[in-house]
CSV table of N, CA and C in Angstrom, one decimal:
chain,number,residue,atom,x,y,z
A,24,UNK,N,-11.5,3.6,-1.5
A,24,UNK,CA,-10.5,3.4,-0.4
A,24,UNK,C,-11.1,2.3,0.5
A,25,UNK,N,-10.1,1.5,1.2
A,25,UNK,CA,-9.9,0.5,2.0
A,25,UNK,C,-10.9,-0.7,1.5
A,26,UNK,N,-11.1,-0.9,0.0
A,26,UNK,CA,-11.8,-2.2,-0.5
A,26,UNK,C,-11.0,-3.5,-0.4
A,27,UNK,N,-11.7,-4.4,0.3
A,27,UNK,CA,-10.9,-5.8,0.4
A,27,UNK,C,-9.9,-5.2,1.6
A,28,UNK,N,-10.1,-4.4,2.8
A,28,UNK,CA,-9.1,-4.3,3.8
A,28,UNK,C,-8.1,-5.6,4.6
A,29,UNK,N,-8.8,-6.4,4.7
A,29,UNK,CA,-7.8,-7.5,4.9
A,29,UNK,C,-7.4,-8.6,3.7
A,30,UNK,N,-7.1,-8.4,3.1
A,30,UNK,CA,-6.9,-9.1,1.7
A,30,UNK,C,-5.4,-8.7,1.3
A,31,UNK,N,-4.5,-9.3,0.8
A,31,UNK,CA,-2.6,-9.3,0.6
A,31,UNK,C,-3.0,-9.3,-1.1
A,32,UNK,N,-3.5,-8.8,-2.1
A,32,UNK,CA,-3.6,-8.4,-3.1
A,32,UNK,C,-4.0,-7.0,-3.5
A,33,UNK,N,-3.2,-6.6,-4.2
A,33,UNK,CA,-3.3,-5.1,-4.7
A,33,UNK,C,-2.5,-4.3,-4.4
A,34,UNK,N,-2.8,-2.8,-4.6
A,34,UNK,CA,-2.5,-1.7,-4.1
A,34,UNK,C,-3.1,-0.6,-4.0
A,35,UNK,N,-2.1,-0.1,-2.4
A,35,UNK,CA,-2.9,1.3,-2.4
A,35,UNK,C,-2.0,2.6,-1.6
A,36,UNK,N,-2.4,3.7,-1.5
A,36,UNK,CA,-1.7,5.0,-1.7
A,36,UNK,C,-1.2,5.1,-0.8
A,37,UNK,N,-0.5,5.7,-0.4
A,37,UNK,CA,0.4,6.4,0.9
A,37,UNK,C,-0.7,6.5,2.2
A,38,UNK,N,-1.9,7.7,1.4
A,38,UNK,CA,-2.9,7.8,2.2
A,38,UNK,C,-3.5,6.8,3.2
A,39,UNK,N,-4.1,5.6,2.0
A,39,UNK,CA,-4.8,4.8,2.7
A,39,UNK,C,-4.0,3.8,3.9
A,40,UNK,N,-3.0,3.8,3.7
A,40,UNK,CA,-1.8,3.0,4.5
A,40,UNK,C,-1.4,4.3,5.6
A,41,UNK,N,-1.4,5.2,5.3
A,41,UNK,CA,-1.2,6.2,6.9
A,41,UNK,C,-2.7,6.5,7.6
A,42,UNK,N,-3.5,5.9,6.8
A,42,UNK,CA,-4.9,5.6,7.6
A,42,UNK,C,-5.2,4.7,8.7
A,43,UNK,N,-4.5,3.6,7.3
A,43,UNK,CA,-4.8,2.6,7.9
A,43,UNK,C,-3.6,2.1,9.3
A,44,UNK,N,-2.7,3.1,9.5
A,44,UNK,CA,-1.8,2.9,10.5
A,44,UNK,C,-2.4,3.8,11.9
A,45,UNK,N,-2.9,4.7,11.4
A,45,UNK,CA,-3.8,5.1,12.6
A,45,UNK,C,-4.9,4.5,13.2
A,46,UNK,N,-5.7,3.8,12.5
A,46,UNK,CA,-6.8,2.8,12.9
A,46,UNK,C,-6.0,1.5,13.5
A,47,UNK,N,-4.9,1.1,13.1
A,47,UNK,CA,-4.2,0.4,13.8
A,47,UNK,C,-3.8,0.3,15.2
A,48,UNK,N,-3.4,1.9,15.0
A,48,UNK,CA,-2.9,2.5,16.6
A,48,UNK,C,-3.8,3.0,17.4
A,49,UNK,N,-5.0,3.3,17.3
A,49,UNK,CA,-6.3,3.5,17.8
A,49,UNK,C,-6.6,2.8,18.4
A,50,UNK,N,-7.1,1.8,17.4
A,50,UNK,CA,-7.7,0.3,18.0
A,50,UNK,C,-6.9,-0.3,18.7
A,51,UNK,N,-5.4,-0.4,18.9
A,51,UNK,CA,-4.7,-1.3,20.0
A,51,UNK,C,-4.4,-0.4,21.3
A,52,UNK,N,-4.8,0.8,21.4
A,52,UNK,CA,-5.0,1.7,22.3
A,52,UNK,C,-6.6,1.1,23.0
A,53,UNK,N,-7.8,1.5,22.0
A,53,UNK,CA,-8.9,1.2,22.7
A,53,UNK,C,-8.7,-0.2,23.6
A,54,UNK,N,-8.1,-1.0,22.7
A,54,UNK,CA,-8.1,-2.8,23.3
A,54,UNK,C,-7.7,-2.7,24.5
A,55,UNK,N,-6.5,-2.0,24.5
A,55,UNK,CA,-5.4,-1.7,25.9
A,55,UNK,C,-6.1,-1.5,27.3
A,56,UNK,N,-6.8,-0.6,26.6
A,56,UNK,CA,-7.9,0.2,28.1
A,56,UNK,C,-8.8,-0.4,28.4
A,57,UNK,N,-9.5,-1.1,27.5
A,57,UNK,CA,-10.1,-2.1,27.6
A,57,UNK,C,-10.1,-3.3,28.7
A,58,UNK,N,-9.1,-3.6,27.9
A,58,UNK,CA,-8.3,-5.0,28.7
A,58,UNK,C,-8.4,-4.5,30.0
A,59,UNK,N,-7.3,-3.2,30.1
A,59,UNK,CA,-7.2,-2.9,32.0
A,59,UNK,C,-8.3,-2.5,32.7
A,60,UNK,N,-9.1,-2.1,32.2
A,60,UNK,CA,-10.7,-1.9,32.3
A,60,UNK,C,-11.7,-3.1,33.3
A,61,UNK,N,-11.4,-4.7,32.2
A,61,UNK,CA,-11.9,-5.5,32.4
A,61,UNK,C,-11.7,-6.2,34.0
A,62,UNK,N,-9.9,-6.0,34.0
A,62,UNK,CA,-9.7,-6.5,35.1
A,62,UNK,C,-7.7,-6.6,35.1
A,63,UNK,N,-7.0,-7.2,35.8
A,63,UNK,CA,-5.8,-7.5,35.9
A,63,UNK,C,-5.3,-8.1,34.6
A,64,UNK,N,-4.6,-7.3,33.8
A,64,UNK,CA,-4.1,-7.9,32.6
A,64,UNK,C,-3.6,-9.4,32.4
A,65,UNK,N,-2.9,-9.4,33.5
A,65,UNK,CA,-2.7,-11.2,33.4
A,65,UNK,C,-4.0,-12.1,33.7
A,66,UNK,N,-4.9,-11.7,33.9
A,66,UNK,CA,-6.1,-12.5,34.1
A,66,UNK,C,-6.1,-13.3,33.1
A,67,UNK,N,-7.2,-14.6,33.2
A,67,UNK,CA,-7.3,-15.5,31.9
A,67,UNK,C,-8.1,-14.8,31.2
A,68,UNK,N,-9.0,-14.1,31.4
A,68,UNK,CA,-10.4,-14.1,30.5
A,68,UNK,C,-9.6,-12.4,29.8
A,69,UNK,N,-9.1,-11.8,30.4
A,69,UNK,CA,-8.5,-10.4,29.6
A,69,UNK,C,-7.3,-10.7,28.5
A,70,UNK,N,-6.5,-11.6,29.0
A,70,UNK,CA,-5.8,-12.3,27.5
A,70,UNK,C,-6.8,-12.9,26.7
A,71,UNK,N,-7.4,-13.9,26.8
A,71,UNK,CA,-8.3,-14.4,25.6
A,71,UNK,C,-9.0,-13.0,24.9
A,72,UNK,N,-9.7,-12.1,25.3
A,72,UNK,CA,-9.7,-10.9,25.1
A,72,UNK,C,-9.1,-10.2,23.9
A,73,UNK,N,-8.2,-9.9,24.8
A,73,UNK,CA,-7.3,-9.4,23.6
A,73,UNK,C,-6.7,-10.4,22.7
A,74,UNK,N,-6.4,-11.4,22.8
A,74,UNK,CA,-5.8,-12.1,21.6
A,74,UNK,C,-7.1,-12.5,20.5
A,75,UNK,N,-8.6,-12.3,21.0
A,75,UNK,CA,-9.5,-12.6,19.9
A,75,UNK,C,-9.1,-10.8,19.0
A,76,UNK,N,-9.1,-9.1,20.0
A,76,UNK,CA,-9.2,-8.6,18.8
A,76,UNK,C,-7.5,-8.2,18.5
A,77,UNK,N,-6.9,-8.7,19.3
A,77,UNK,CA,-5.8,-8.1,17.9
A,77,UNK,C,-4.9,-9.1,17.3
A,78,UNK,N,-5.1,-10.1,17.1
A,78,UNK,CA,-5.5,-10.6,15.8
A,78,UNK,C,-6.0,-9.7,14.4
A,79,UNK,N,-7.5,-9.8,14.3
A,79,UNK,CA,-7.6,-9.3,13.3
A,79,UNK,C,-6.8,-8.2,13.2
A,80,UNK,N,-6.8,-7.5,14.0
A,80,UNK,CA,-5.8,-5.9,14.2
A,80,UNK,C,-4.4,-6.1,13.2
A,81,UNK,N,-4.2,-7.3,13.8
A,81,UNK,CA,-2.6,-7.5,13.4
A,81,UNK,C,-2.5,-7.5,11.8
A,82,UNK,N,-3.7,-8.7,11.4
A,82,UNK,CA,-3.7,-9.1,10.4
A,82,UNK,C,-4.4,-8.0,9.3
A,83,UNK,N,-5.2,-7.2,9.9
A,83,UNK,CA,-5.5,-5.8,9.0
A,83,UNK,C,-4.3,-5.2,8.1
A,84,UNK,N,-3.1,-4.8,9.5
A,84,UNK,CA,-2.0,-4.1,9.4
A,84,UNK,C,-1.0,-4.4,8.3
A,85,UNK,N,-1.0,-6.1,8.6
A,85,UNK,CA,-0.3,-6.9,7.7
A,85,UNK,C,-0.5,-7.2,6.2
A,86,UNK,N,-1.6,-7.0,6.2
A,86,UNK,CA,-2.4,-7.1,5.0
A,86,UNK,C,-2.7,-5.7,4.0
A,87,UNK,N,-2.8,-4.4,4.9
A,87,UNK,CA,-2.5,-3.1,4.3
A,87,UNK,C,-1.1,-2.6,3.9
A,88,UNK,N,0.2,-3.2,5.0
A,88,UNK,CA,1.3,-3.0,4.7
A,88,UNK,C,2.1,-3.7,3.4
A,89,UNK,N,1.6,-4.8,3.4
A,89,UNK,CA,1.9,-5.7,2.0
A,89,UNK,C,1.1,-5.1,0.6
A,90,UNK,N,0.2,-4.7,0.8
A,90,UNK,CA,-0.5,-3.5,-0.6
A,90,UNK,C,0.3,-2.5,-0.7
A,91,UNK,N,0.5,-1.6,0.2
A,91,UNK,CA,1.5,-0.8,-0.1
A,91,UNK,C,2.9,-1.2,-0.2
A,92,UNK,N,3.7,-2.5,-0.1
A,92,UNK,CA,4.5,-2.9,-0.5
A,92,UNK,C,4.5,-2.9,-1.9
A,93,UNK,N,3.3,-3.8,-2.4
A,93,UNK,CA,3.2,-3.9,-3.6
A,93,UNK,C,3.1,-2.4,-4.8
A,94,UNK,N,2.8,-1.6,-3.9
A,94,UNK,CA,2.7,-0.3,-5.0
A,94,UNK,C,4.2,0.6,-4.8
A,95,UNK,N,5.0,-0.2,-4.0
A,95,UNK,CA,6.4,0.5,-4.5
A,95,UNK,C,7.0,0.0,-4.8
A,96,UNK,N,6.2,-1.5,-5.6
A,96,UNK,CA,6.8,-2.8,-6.3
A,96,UNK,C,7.7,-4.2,-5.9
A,97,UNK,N,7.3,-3.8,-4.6
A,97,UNK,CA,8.1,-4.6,-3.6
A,97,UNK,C,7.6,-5.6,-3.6
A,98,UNK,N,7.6,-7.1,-2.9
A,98,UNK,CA,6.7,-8.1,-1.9
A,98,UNK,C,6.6,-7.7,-0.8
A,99,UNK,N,5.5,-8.1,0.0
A,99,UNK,CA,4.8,-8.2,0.8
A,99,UNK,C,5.9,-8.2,2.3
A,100,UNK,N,6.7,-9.3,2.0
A,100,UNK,CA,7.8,-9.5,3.1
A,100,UNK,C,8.7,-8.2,3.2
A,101,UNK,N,8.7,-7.3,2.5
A,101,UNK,CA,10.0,-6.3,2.7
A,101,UNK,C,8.8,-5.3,3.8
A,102,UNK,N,8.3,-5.7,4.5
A,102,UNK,CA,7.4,-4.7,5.4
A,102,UNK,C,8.4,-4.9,7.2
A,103,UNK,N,9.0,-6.2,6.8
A,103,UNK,CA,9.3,-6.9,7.8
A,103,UNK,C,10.8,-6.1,8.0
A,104,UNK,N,11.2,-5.5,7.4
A,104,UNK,CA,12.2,-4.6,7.0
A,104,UNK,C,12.6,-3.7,8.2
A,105,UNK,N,13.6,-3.4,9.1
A,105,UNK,CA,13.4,-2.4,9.9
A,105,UNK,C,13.4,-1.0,9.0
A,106,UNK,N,12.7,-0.6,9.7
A,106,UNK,CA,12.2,1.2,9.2
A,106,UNK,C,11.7,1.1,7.9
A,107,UNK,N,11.4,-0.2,7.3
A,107,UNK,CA,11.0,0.2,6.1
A,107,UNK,C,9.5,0.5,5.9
A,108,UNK,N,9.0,0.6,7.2
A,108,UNK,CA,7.6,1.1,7.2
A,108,UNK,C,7.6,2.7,6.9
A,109,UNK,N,8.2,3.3,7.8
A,109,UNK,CA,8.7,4.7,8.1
A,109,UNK,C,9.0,4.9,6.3
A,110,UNK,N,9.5,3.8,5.4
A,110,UNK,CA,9.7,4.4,3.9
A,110,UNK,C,8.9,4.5,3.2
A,111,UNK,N,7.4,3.7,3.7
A,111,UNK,CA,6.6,3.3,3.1
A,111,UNK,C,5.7,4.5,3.0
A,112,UNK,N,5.8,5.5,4.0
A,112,UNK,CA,4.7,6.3,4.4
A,112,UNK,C,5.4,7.5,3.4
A,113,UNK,N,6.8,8.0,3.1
A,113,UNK,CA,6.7,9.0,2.1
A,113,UNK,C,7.2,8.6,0.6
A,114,UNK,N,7.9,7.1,0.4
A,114,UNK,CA,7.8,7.2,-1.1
A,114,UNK,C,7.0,6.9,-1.6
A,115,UNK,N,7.1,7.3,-3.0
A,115,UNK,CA,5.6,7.4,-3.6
A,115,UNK,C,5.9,5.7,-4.2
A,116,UNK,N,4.6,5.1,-5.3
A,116,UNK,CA,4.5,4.0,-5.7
A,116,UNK,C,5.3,4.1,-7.3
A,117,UNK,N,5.2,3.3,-7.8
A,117,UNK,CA,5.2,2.7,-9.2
A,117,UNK,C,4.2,3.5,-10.2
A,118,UNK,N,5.0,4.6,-11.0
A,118,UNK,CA,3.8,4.8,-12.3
A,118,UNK,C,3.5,4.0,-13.0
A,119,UNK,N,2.0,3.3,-13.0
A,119,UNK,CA,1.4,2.7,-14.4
A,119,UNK,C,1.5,1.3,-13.9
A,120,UNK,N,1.3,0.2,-14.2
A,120,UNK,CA,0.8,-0.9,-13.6
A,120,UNK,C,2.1,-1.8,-13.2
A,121,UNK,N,2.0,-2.8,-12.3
A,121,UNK,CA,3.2,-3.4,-12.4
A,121,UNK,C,2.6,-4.8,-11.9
A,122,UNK,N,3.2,-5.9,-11.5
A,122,UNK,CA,2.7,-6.9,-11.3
A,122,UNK,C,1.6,-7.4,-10.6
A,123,UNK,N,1.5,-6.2,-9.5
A,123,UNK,CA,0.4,-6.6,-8.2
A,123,UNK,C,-1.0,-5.4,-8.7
A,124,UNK,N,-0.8,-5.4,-9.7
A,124,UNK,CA,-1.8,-4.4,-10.3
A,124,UNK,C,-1.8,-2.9,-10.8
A,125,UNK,N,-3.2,-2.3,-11.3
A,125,UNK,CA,-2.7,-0.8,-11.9
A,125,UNK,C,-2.5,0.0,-10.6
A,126,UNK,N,-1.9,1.1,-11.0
A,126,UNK,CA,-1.4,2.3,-10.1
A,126,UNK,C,-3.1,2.8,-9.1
A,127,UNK,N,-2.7,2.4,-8.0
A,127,UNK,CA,-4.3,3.5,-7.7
A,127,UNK,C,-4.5,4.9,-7.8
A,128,UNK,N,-3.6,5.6,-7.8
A,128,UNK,CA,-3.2,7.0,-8.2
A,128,UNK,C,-4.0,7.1,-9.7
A,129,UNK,N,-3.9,5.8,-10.7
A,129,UNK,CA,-4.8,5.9,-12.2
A,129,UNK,C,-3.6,6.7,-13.5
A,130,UNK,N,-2.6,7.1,-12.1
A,130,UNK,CA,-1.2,7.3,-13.1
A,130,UNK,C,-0.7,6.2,-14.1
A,131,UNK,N,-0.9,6.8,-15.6
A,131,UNK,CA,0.3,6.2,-16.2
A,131,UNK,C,1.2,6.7,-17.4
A,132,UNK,N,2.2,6.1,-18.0
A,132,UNK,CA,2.8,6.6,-18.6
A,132,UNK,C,2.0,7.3,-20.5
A,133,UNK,N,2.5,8.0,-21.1
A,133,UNK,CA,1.9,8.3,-22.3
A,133,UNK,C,3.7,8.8,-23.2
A,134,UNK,N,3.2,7.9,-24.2
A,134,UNK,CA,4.7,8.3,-25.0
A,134,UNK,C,3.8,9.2,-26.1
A,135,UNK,N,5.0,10.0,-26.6
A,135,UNK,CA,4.8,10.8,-28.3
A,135,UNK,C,5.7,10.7,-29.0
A,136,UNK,N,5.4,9.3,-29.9
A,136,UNK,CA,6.7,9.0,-30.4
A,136,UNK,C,6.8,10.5,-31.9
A,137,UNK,N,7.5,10.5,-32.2
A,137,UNK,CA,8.1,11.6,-33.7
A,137,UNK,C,8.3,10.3,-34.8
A,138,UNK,N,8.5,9.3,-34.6
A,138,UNK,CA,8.0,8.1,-35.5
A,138,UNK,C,6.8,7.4,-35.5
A,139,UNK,N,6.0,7.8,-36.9
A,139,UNK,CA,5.1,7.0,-36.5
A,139,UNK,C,5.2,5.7,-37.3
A,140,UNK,N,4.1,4.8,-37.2
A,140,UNK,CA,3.8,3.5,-37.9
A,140,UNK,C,4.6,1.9,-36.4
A,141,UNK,N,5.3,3.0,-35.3
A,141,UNK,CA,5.5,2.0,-34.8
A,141,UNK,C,4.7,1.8,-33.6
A,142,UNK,N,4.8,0.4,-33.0
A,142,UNK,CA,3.2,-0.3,-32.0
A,142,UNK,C,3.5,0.3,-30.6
A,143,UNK,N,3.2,0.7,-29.8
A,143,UNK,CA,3.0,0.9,-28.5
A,143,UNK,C,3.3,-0.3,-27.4
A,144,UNK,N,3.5,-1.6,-28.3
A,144,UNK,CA,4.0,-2.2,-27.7
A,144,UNK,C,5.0,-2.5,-26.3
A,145,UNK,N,6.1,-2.4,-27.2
A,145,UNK,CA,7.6,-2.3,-26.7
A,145,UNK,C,8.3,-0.8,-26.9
A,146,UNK,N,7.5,0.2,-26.4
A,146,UNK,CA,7.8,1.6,-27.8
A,146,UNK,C,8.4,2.2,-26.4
A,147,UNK,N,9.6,2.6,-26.4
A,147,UNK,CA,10.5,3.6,-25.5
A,147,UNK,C,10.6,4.8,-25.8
A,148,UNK,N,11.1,5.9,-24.9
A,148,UNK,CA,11.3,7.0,-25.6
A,148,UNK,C,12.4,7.3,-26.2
A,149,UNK,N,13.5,6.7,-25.7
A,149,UNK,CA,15.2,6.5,-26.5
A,149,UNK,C,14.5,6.0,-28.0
A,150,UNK,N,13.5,5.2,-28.0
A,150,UNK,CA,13.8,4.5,-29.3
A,150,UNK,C,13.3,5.6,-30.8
A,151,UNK,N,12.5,6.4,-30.3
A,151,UNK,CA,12.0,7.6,-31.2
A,151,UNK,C,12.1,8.7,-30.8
A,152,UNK,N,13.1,9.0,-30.1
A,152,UNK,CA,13.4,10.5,-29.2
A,152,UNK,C,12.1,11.4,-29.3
A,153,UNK,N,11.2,10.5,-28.6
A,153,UNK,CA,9.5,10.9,-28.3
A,153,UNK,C,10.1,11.6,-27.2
A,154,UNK,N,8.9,12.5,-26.5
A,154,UNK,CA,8.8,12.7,-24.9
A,154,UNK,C,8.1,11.8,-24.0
A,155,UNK,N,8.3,11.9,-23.1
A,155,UNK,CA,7.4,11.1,-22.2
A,155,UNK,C,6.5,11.7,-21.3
A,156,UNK,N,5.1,11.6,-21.1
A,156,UNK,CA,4.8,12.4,-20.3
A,156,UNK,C,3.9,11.8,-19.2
A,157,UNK,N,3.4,12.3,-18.2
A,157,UNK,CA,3.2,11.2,-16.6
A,157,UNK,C,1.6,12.0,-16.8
A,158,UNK,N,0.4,11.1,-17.1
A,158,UNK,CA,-0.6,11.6,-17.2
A,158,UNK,C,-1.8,11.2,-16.0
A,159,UNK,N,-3.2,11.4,-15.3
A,159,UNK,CA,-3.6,11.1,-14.9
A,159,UNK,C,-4.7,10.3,-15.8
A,160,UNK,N,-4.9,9.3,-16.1
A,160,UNK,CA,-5.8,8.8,-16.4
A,160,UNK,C,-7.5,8.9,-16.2
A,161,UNK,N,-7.9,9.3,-17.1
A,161,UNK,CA,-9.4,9.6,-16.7
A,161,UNK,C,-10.3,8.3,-17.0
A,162,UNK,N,-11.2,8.0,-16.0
A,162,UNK,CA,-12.2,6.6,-16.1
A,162,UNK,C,-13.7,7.0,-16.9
């Protein structure tokens, strides 16, 4: 959990992204008090302040929001979405790999086809009225 935290590649769980939205909100709270702490928020030296840490703050958020974009197969930009953060936190992701990488969950699909001799390739379950079943992947 949280490897590569500021980095716009990958994906990751529900979890790590309602984590990582609490450390978000934490930390712009600490900043807050901070700031008023220092002195008169319009001051010069308490804006430079805060715009050195939330920055990275921002960019953390932005950067965890787009990972979990990516695990419900989305881009990065649909974060920008109204309320689609609020979507982000209960649907679940993509079983089994998709463009922005494998499932972190380690979910993927497993077919049983009733034909055999054919490749795993392109192999559907319509195509050999196999079952399908949703397995956890062991490493």
């Amino acid at each position: 959990m949280f490897k590569n935290p500021f980095s716009f590649e990958g994906r990751i769980r529900r979890l790590e992204y309602g984590l990582s939205y609490l450390i978000y909100v934490s930390l712009c709270g600490f900043i807050s008090i901070m700031v008023t702490m220092l002195g008169a928020p319009a001051s010069g030296t308490a804006t430079i302040i805060s715009l050195v840490l939330y920055i990275p703050a921002f960019w953390f958020m932005l950067a965890q929001g787009a990972k979990r974009c990516h695990d419900r197969g989305n881009s990065g930009i649909w974060q920008i979405i109204p309320f689609y953060q609020l979507w982000m936190f209960f649907a679940d992701g993509e079983i089994g790999g998709n463009e922005y990488g494998l499932n972190p969950k380690h979910l993927v699909y497993e077919y049983f086809p009733e034909e055999q001799g054919k490749g795993d390739e392109d192999l559907q379950p319509s195509d050999t009225g196999g079952e399908v079943d949703i397995i956890q992947k062991k490493e």
